[in-house]
mmCIF file of the C-alpha atoms, coordinates in Angstrom:
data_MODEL
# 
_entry.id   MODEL 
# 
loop_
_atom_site.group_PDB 
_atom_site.id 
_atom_site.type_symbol 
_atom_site.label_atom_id 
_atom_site.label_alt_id 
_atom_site.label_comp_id 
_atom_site.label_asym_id 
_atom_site.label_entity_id 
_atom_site.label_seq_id 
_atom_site.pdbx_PDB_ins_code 
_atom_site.Cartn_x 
_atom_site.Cartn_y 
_atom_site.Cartn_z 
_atom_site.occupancy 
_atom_site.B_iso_or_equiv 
_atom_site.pdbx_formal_charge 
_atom_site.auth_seq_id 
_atom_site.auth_comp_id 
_atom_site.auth_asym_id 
_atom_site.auth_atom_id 
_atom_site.pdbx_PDB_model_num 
ATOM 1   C CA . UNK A 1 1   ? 0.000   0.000   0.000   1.00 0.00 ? 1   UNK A CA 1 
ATOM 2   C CA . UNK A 1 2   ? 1.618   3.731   -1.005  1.00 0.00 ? 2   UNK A CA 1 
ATOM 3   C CA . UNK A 1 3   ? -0.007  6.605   -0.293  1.00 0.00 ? 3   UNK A CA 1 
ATOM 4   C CA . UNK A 1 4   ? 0.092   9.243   -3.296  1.00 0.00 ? 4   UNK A CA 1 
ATOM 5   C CA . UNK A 1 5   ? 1.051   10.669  -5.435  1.00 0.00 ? 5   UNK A CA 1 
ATOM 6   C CA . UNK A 1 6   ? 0.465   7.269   -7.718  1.00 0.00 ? 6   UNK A CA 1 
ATOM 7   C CA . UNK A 1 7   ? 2.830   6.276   -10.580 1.00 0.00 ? 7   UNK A CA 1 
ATOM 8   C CA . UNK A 1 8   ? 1.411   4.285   -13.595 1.00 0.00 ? 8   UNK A CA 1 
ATOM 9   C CA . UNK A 1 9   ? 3.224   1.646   -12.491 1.00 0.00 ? 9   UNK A CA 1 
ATOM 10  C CA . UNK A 1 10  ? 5.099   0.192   -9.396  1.00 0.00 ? 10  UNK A CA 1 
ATOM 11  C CA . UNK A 1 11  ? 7.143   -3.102  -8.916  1.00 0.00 ? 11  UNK A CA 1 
ATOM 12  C CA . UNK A 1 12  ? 5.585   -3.291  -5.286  1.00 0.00 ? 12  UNK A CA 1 
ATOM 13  C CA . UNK A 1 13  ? 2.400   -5.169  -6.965  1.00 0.00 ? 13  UNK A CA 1 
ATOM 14  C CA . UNK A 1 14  ? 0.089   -7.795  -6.471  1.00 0.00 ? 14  UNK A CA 1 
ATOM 15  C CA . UNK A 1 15  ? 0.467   -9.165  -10.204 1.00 0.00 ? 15  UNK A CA 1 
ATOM 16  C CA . UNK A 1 16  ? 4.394   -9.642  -11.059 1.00 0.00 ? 16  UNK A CA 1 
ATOM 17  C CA . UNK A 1 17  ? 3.025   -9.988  -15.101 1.00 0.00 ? 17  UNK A CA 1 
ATOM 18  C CA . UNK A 1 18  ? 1.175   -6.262  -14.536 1.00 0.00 ? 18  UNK A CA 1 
ATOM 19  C CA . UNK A 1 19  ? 2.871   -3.630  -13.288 1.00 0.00 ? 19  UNK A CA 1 
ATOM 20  C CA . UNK A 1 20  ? 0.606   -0.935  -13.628 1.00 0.00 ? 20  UNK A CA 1 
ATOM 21  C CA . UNK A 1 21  ? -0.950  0.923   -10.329 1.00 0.00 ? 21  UNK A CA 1 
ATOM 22  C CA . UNK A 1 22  ? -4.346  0.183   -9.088  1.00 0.00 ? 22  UNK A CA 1 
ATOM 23  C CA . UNK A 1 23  ? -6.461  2.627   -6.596  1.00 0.00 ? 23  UNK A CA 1 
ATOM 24  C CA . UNK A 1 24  ? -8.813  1.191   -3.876  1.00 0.00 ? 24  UNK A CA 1 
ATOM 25  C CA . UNK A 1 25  ? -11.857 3.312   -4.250  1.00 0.00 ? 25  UNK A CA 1 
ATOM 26  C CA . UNK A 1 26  ? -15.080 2.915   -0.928  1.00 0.00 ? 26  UNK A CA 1 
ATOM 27  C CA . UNK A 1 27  ? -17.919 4.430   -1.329  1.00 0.00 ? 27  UNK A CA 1 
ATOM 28  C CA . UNK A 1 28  ? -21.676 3.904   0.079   1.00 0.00 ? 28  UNK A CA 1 
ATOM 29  C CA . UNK A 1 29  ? -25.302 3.403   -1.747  1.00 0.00 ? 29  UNK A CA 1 
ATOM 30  C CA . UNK A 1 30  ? -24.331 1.134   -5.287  1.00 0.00 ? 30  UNK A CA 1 
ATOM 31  C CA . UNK A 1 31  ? -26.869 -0.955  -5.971  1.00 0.00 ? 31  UNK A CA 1 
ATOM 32  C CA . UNK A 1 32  ? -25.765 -3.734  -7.687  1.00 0.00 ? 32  UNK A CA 1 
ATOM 33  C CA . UNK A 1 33  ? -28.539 -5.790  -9.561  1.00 0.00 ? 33  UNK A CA 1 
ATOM 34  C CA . UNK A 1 34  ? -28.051 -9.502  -8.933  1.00 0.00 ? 34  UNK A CA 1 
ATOM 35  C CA . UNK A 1 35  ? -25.462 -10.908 -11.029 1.00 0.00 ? 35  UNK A CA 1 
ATOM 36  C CA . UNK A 1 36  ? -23.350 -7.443  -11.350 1.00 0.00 ? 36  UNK A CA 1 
ATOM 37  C CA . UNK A 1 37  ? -19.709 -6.790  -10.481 1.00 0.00 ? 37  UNK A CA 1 
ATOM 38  C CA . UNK A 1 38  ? -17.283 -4.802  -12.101 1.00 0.00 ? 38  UNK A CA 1 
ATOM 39  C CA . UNK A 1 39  ? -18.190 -4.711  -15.411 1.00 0.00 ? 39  UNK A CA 1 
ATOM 40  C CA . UNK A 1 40  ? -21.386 -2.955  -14.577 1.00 0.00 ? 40  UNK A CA 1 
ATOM 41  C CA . UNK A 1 41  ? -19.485 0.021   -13.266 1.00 0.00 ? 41  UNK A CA 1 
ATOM 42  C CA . UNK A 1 42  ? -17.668 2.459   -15.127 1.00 0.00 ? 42  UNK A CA 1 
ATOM 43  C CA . UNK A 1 43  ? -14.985 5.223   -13.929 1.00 0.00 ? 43  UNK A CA 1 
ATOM 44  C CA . UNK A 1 44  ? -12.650 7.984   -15.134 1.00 0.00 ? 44  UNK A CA 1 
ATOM 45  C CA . UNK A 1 45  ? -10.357 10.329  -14.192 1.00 0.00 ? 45  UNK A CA 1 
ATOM 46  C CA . UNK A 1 46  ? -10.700 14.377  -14.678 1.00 0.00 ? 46  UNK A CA 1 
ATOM 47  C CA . UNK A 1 47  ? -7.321  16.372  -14.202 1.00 0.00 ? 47  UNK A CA 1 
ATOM 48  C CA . UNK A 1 48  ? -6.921  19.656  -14.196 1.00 0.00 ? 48  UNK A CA 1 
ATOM 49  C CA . UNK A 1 49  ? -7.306  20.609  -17.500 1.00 0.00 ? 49  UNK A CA 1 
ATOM 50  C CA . UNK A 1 50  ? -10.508 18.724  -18.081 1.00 0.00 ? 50  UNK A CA 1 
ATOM 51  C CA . UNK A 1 51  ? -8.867  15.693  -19.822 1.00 0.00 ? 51  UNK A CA 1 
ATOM 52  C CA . UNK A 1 52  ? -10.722 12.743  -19.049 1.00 0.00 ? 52  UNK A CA 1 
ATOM 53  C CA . UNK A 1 53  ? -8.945  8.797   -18.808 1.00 0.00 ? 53  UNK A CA 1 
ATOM 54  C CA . UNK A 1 54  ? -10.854 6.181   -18.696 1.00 0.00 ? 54  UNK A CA 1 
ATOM 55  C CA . UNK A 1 55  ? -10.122 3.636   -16.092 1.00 0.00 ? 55  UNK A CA 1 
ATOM 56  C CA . UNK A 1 56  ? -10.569 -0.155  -16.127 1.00 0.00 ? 56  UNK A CA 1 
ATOM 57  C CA . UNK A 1 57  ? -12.696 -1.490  -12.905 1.00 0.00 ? 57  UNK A CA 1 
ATOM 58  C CA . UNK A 1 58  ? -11.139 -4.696  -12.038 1.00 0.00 ? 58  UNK A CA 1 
ATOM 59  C CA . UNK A 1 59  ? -13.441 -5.380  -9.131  1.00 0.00 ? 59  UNK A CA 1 
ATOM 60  C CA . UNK A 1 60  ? -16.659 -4.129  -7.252  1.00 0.00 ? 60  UNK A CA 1 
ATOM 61  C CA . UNK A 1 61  ? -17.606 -5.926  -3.706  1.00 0.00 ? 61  UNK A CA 1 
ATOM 62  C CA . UNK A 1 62  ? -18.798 -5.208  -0.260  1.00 0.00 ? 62  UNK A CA 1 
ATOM 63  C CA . UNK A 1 63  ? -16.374 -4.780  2.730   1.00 0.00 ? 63  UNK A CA 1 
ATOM 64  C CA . UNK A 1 64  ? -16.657 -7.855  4.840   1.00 0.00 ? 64  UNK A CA 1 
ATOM 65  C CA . UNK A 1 65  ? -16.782 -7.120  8.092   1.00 0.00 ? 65  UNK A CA 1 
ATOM 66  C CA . UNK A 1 66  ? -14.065 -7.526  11.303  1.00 0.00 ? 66  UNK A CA 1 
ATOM 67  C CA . UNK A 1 67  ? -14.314 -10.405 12.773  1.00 0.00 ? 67  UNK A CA 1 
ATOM 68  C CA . UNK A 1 68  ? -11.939 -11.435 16.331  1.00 0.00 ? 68  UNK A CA 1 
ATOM 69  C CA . UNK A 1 69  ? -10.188 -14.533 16.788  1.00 0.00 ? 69  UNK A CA 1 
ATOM 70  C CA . UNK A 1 70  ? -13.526 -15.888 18.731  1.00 0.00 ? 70  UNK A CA 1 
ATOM 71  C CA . UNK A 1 71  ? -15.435 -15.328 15.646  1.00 0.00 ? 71  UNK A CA 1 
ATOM 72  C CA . UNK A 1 72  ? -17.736 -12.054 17.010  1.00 0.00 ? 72  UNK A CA 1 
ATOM 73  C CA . UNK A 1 73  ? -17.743 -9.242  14.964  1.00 0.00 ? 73  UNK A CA 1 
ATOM 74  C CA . UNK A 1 74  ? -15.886 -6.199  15.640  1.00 0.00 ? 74  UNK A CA 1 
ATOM 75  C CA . UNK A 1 75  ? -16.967 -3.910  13.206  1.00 0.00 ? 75  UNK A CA 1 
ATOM 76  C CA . UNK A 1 76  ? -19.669 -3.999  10.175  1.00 0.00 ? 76  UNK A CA 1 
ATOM 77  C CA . UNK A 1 77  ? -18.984 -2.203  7.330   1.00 0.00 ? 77  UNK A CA 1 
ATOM 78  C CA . UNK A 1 78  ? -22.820 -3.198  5.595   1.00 0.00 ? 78  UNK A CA 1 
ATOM 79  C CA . UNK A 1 79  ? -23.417 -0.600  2.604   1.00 0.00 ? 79  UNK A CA 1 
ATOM 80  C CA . UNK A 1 80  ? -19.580 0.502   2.188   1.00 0.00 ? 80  UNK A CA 1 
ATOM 81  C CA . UNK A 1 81  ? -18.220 -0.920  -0.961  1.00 0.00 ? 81  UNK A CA 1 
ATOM 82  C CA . UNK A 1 82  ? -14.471 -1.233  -2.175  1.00 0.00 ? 82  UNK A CA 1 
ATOM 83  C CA . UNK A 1 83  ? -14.309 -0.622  -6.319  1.00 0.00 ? 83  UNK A CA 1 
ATOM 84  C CA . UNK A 1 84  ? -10.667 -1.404  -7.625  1.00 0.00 ? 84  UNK A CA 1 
ATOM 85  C CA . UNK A 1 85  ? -9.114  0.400   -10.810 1.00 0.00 ? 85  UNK A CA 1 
ATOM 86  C CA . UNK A 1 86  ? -6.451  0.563   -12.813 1.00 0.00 ? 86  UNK A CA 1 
ATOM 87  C CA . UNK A 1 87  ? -4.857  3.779   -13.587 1.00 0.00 ? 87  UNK A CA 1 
ATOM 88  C CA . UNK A 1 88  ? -4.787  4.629   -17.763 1.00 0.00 ? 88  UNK A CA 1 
ATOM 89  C CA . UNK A 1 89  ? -1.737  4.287   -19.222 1.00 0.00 ? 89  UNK A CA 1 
ATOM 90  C CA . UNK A 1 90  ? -2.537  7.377   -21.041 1.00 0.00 ? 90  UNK A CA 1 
ATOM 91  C CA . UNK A 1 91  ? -2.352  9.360   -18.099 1.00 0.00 ? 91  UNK A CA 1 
ATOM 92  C CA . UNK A 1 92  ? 0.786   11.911  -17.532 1.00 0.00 ? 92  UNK A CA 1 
ATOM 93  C CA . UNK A 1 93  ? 3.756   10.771  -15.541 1.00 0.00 ? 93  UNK A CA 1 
ATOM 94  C CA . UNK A 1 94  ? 2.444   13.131  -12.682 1.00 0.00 ? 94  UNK A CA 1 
ATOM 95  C CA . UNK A 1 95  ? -1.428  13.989  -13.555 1.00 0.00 ? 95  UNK A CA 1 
ATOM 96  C CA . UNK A 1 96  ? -1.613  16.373  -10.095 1.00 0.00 ? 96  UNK A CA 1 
ATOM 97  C CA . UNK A 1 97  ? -4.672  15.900  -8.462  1.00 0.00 ? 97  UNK A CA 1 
ATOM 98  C CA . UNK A 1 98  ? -7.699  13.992  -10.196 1.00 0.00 ? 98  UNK A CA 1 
ATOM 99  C CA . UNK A 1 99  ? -11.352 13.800  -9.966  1.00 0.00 ? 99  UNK A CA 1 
ATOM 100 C CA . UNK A 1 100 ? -12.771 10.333  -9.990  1.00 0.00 ? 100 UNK A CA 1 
ATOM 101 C CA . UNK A 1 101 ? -16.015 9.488   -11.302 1.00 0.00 ? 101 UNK A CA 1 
ATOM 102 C CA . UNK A 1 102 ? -18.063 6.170   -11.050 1.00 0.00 ? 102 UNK A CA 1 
ATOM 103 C CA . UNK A 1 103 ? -21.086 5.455   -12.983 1.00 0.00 ? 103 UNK A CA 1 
ATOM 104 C CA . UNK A 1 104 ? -23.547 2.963   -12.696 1.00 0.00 ? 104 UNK A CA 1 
ATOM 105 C CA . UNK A 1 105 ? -26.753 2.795   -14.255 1.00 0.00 ? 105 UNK A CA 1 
ATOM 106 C CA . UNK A 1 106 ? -26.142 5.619   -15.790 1.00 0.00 ? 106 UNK A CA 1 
ATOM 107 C CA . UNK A 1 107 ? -25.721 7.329   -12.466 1.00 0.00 ? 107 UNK A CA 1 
ATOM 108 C CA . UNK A 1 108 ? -22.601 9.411   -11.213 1.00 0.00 ? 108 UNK A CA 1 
# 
């Protein structure tokens, strides 16, 4: 985990065949029909001169909860999504800051 700024790519991955950066995105009220995941959600990126990137969603799903060693829950994170995506290789070395939009359903 790295905080930012983000680089397209890092050799501190997950995937030694990909190098390229992914963000973990949460947010709160998506509501998935049955059936949909990732490929029912779009996203981009907005910097500041109003270029827009398109970024791949690898993965939509809820946070599971904390659980203890005894099995109890500790915390409950119902409604609070984590949405995975892959930065654009399009994207400028350093992009600055960056607005993020999802879309689902046609909503953003």
């Amino acid at each position: 985990m790295r905080a930012e700024p983000f680089s397209l790519s890092s050799e501190a991955n997950f995937s030694p065949n990909d190098p390229r950066t992914r963000i973990e995105l949460f947010c709160m009220n998506l509501d998935l029909l049955a059936g949909e995941g990732a490929n029912a959600l779009t996203a981009d990126a907005e910097d500041a001169a109003h270029n827009h990137y398109s970024l791949n969603v690898e993965y939509v799903g809820q946070v599971p909860p904390l659980v203890d060693s005894s099995g109890n829950i500790t915390a409950d994170f119902r409604g609070i999504y984590m949405v995975i995506v892959r930065l654009n290789d399009l994207m400028p070395a350093d992009p600055g800051d960056v607005l993020i939009r999802l879309n689902l359903h046609g909503i953003s």
